[in-house]
Structures are given as C-alpha cells and as structure tokens.
Short mmCIF file of C-alpha atoms in Angstrom, two decimals:
data_model
loop_
_atom_site.label_atom_id
_atom_site.label_comp_id
_atom_site.label_asym_id
_atom_site.label_seq_id
_atom_site.Cartn_x
_atom_site.Cartn_y
_atom_site.Cartn_z
CA LEU O 1 -40.41 -24.56 125.17
CA GLY O 2 -38.71 -21.20 124.87
CA PRO O 3 -35.94 -19.67 127.03
CA ASP O 4 -38.56 -18.41 129.51
CA ARG O 5 -40.08 -21.62 130.92
CA ALA O 6 -43.18 -19.79 132.21
CA ALA O 7 -44.03 -18.42 128.75
CA PRO O 8 -46.78 -20.08 126.66
CA ARG O 9 -45.62 -23.37 125.10
CA SER O 10 -45.99 -24.61 121.55
CA ARG O 11 -47.93 -27.88 121.44
CA LEU O 12 -48.12 -30.51 118.73
CA TYR O 13 -50.39 -33.48 118.13
CA SER O 14 -50.22 -36.52 115.88
CA LEU O 15 -52.52 -39.35 114.79
CA ASN O 16 -49.72 -41.66 113.64
CA CYS O 17 -46.55 -40.40 115.45
CA LEU O 18 -45.07 -39.43 112.06
CA ASP O 19 -47.05 -36.39 110.91
CA TRP O 20 -47.39 -33.59 113.47
CA SER O 21 -49.75 -30.61 113.55
CA LEU O 22 -49.47 -27.46 115.64
CA LEU O 23 -52.19 -26.72 118.19
CA THR O 24 -53.29 -23.11 118.57
CA PRO O 25 -53.08 -21.56 122.08
CA ALA O 26 -56.12 -22.13 124.31
CA THR O 27 -58.50 -19.23 124.93
CA LYS O 28 -60.91 -18.70 127.86
CA GLU O 29 -63.82 -19.41 125.50
CA MET O 30 -62.26 -22.72 124.42
CA LEU O 31 -61.80 -23.78 128.04
CA ALA O 32 -65.40 -22.82 128.94
CA LEU O 33 -66.88 -24.68 125.97
CA ALA O 34 -64.75 -27.80 126.47
CA GLU O 35 -65.91 -28.07 130.09
CA GLN O 36 -69.44 -28.74 128.79
CA LEU O 37 -68.32 -31.91 126.98
CA LYS O 38 -68.44 -35.33 128.60
CA GLY O 39 -67.32 -38.74 127.40
CA ARG O 40 -64.21 -40.03 125.69
CA PHE O 41 -62.42 -38.58 122.68
CA GLN O 42 -63.27 -39.88 119.20
CA GLY O 43 -59.69 -39.72 117.88
CA ASP O 44 -60.70 -37.48 114.96
CA PRO O 45 -59.64 -33.80 115.24
CA SER O 46 -62.35 -32.71 112.78
CA PHE O 47 -65.17 -34.50 114.65
CA GLU O 48 -67.85 -32.00 115.69
CA TYR O 49 -69.76 -32.13 118.99
CA ASN O 50 -73.26 -30.66 118.75
CA LEU O 51 -73.45 -28.19 121.64
CA ALA O 52 -77.25 -27.90 121.36
CA GLU O 53 -77.55 -31.49 122.63
CA ILE O 54 -75.20 -30.79 125.58
CA ASN O 55 -75.85 -27.22 126.73
CA ALA O 56 -78.67 -25.24 125.13
CA GLU O 57 -77.57 -21.94 126.76
CA ALA O 58 -74.01 -22.13 125.44
CA ALA O 59 -75.34 -23.14 122.01
CA ALA O 60 -77.72 -20.14 121.99
CA ARG O 61 -74.86 -17.75 122.80
CA LEU O 62 -72.82 -19.08 119.87
CA THR O 63 -75.83 -18.82 117.55
CA GLU O 64 -76.45 -15.21 118.63
CA GLY O 65 -72.82 -14.43 117.80
CA GLY O 66 -73.37 -15.75 114.28
CA ARG O 67 -71.50 -19.01 114.84
CA GLU O 68 -72.54 -22.63 114.55
CA PRO O 69 -73.25 -24.35 117.91
CA VAL O 70 -70.59 -27.01 117.37
CA ILE O 71 -67.17 -27.70 118.90
CA LYS O 72 -64.43 -29.52 117.05
CA GLU O 73 -62.52 -32.25 118.83
CA GLU O 74 -59.30 -30.35 118.08
CA VAL O 75 -60.58 -27.47 120.28
CA ARG O 76 -61.47 -29.94 123.03
CA LEU O 77 -57.96 -31.42 122.83
CA ILE O 78 -56.35 -27.95 123.12
CA ALA O 79 -58.50 -27.12 126.17
CA THR O 80 -57.92 -30.49 127.86
CA ILE O 81 -54.12 -30.25 127.53
CA GLU O 82 -54.25 -26.71 128.93
CA GLN O 83 -56.41 -27.86 131.84
CA ILE O 84 -54.13 -30.79 132.69
CA ASP O 85 -51.01 -28.59 132.58
CA ARG O 86 -52.64 -25.91 134.76
CA GLU O 87 -54.19 -28.20 137.35
CA VAL O 88 -51.73 -31.09 137.65
CA GLY O 89 -48.54 -30.12 135.78
CA ILE O 90 -45.95 -30.17 138.59
CA VAL O 91 -42.22 -29.62 139.21
CA PRO O 92 -39.93 -30.22 142.23
CA ARG O 93 -39.18 -27.26 144.51
CA GLY O 94 -36.00 -25.47 143.39
CA ALA O 95 -35.94 -26.89 139.85
CA PHE O 96 -36.72 -23.44 138.42
CA VAL O 97 -35.77 -19.92 139.47
CA LYS O 98 -37.52 -16.62 138.86
CA THR O 99 -35.32 -13.70 137.87
CA PRO O 100 -35.92 -10.13 139.15
CA LEU O 101 -37.27 -9.30 135.66
CA GLY O 102 -39.98 -11.96 136.04
CA SER O 103 -38.77 -14.64 133.60
CA VAL O 104 -38.39 -18.25 134.77
CA HIS O 105 -35.33 -20.37 133.98
CA GLU O 106 -33.96 -23.79 134.87
CA ASN O 107 -31.97 -23.72 138.11
CA ARG O 108 -28.42 -24.82 137.24
CA HIS O 109 -27.70 -25.44 140.92
CA PHE O 110 -30.62 -27.84 141.36
CA GLU O 111 -29.25 -31.30 142.14
CA GLY O 112 -32.56 -32.97 143.03
CA LEU O 113 -34.56 -33.33 146.21
CA SER O 114 -33.30 -35.48 149.08
CA LEU O 115 -35.28 -38.69 149.64
CA LEU O 116 -36.79 -37.21 152.80
CA GLU O 117 -37.94 -34.06 150.98
CA ALA O 118 -39.09 -36.01 147.93
CA LYS O 119 -41.69 -37.84 150.06
CA LYS O 120 -43.42 -34.57 151.06
CA LEU O 121 -46.22 -32.94 149.02
CA SER O 122 -44.85 -29.51 150.03
CA SER O 123 -41.73 -30.25 147.92
CA TYR O 124 -43.73 -30.08 144.66
CA PHE O 125 -45.20 -27.02 142.95
CA HIS O 126 -47.83 -26.41 140.28
CA PHE O 127 -45.96 -25.06 137.26
CA THR O 128 -48.52 -22.38 136.45
CA GLU O 129 -49.57 -18.90 137.59
CA PRO O 130 -49.92 -19.09 141.43
CA VAL O 131 -53.28 -18.55 143.11
CA ASN O 132 -52.85 -19.51 146.80
CA LEU O 133 -49.48 -17.74 147.07
CA LYS O 134 -51.10 -14.37 146.41
CA ASN O 135 -53.47 -14.90 149.34
CA LYS O 136 -50.71 -15.58 151.88
CA THR O 137 -49.95 -13.01 154.57
CA LEU O 138 -46.56 -11.27 154.84
CA LEU O 139 -45.83 -13.42 157.91
CA GLU O 140 -46.46 -16.62 155.94
CA LYS O 141 -44.24 -15.36 153.11
CA ALA O 142 -41.39 -14.42 155.51
CA ASN O 143 -39.69 -17.84 155.27
CA LEU O 144 -40.16 -18.18 151.51
CA ASP O 145 -37.40 -17.53 148.99
CA PRO O 146 -38.98 -15.38 146.22
CA SER O 147 -36.60 -16.81 143.61
CA THR O 148 -37.65 -20.45 144.17
CA ASP O 149 -40.94 -20.30 146.14
CA PHE O 150 -42.90 -18.37 143.51
CA LEU O 151 -45.40 -21.16 142.75
CA ASP O 152 -48.27 -22.88 144.60
CA SER O 153 -47.43 -25.96 146.66
CA LEU O 154 -49.40 -29.21 146.29
CA GLU O 155 -49.98 -29.50 150.05
CA HIS O 156 -52.88 -27.01 149.96
CA ASP O 157 -54.70 -28.57 147.00
CA ILE O 158 -58.44 -29.08 147.35
CA PRO O 159 -59.74 -31.69 147.91
CA GLN O 160 -57.14 -32.96 150.37
CA GLY O 161 -55.91 -36.38 149.32
CA SER O 162 -56.03 -35.74 145.57
CA TRP O 163 -52.36 -36.80 145.23
CA SER O 164 -50.69 -40.15 145.86
CA ILE O 165 -46.92 -40.36 146.57
CA GLN O 166 -45.17 -43.73 146.22
CA LEU O 167 -41.59 -44.99 146.18
CA GLU O 168 -40.64 -47.41 143.42
CA LYS O 169 -37.55 -49.37 142.35
CA GLY O 170 -36.43 -49.88 145.96
CA GLY O 171 -36.95 -46.25 146.92
CA THR O 172 -34.81 -44.85 144.09
CA VAL O 173 -37.73 -43.25 142.21
CA VAL O 174 -40.52 -41.14 143.67
CA VAL O 175 -43.81 -41.32 141.78
CA VAL O 176 -46.61 -38.80 142.34
CA ARG O 177 -50.00 -39.63 140.82
CA SER O 178 -53.05 -37.40 140.46
CA LEU O 179 -56.44 -38.79 141.47
CA LEU O 180 -58.18 -35.77 139.92
CA TRP O 181 -56.84 -36.45 136.43
CA LEU O 182 -56.44 -40.23 136.46
CA GLY O 183 -53.47 -41.17 134.28
CA LEU O 184 -51.23 -38.23 135.25
CA THR O 185 -47.94 -39.57 136.64
CA PHE O 186 -45.00 -37.44 137.80
CA TYR O 187 -41.59 -39.01 138.52
CA HIS O 188 -38.42 -37.78 140.20
CA VAL O 189 -35.14 -39.55 140.92
CA PRO O 190 -33.95 -38.07 144.26
CA MET O 191 -30.49 -36.45 144.30
CA THR O 192 -30.55 -36.08 140.49
CA LYS O 193 -31.97 -33.57 137.99
CA GLN O 194 -34.27 -36.21 136.50
CA PHE O 195 -37.98 -35.40 136.75
CA GLY O 196 -41.01 -35.05 134.52
CA TYR O 197 -44.63 -35.99 134.09
CA VAL O 198 -46.69 -37.87 131.53
CA TYR O 199 -50.42 -38.33 131.03
CA PHE O 200 -52.03 -41.48 129.70
CA GLY O 201 -55.76 -41.19 130.25
CA THR O 202 -59.18 -40.73 128.72
CA GLY O 203 -59.03 -36.92 128.83
CA GLU O 204 -61.81 -36.84 131.43
CA LYS O 205 -61.54 -35.17 134.83
CA ASN O 206 -62.47 -37.35 137.81
CA LEU O 207 -65.35 -35.20 139.12
CA ASP O 208 -66.37 -37.96 141.58
CA LEU O 209 -63.12 -37.56 143.56
CA PRO O 210 -64.65 -35.70 146.58
CA PHE O 211 -67.06 -38.63 147.08
CA MET O 212 -64.27 -41.23 146.73
CA LEU O 213 -61.98 -39.82 149.46
#
C-alpha cells in the first residue's frame, strides 16, 4: 500500500511462502477473460487454460488479434484478486478520510465503531470506486459527510442478504461474511482500530446465491 490508500496496490503471490513474485495490475481484458473460466485453480501459475474449449467467441477474438487463445493461471489469479477486492473488500465507516485533493488516508481520529453501529450493514463500506453513491439525489446526500461517506454502503448490495453479520467471543468481535464470495471474512473489534479481511476460498464466485436466498 502507498500513502494514498485508494491508489492501486502492489500484490504478491507465493507457492511456498518463502519466494514471492509480483503480480501485474489487472486490466479490463484480464477481468473479462477470467470471467469465462470455471472450476478450481490448479496451483501452477504457468498452467494454460484453453479458451477455445470454454468460449469460442472470446478465443476467436484473441486469434484475430494475433494471440494464442489461452489464459495463464497467473492472469486468472490477478483477475480474481481484483474481483474479490472490488466486490467484497470492505472497511468500517470512518476508518478512512478523503482529502479535498481526492487522496484517501487513514483516519487518525477513528477509534472503532460502537457495538450498536458495528451490528449494522450500513456501518461498512466497499473500499473501491463508488457506484451507488453517484446515483443518489442531493437530498439523499444532504446528511452525508463527504470526507467519510465517500464510498458505497453494504446495505444496498444486490442481492439483499448476501452478507452475514455475527458476534463472536462473547460479543467482543464482529464478523461479517460474504455469501457471494464464500470464504471472505471481515472482522472488527468494536471501540478499537482493529479491523481487516481475509479470503480463504476456491477462487470461485457463488453464482447460485440468488437461488439460495
């Protein structure tokens, strides 16, 4: 992470937790191609998926552009991490502030959410470029603080019910789990600055979620 928390991040991956390699930033093309792939990861960054067997149209476009219709697992990994961060990477309300110049920094005055606030979906934001916020009317934005309410809240996520909030350790830790990306767990200790999220999953999006709710 750099000084501006909203700036693109550097990401690393490892096969043995000793040697680390740098992942290149995700592009729109990478994200589009990775969405065609189904099934679990192989665990080999150089493994090649044959796109002709998965999506003939996408394979034809690559062939026309003079490229082989294959996708490396490393590209799929880059795109999956980007997708997870965009769709379910979350932070508590007030943990970050936006300066008048547009950069985002940690809020030094943030002392954690109260237990009451920590149990509400509206107290958590997607830590990515807002979409719903731009569609709000001036009246809806009237009660928002532009320095802290500059992100999209979880309460308007579609489908409704794609998040699960639970209290653990006798109500001292709030855990928010995503049902869209199974394995994504966010934690926050109310009244402290401790929060974060981790993902342990298969790298597959739960596309059946609308039928499960």
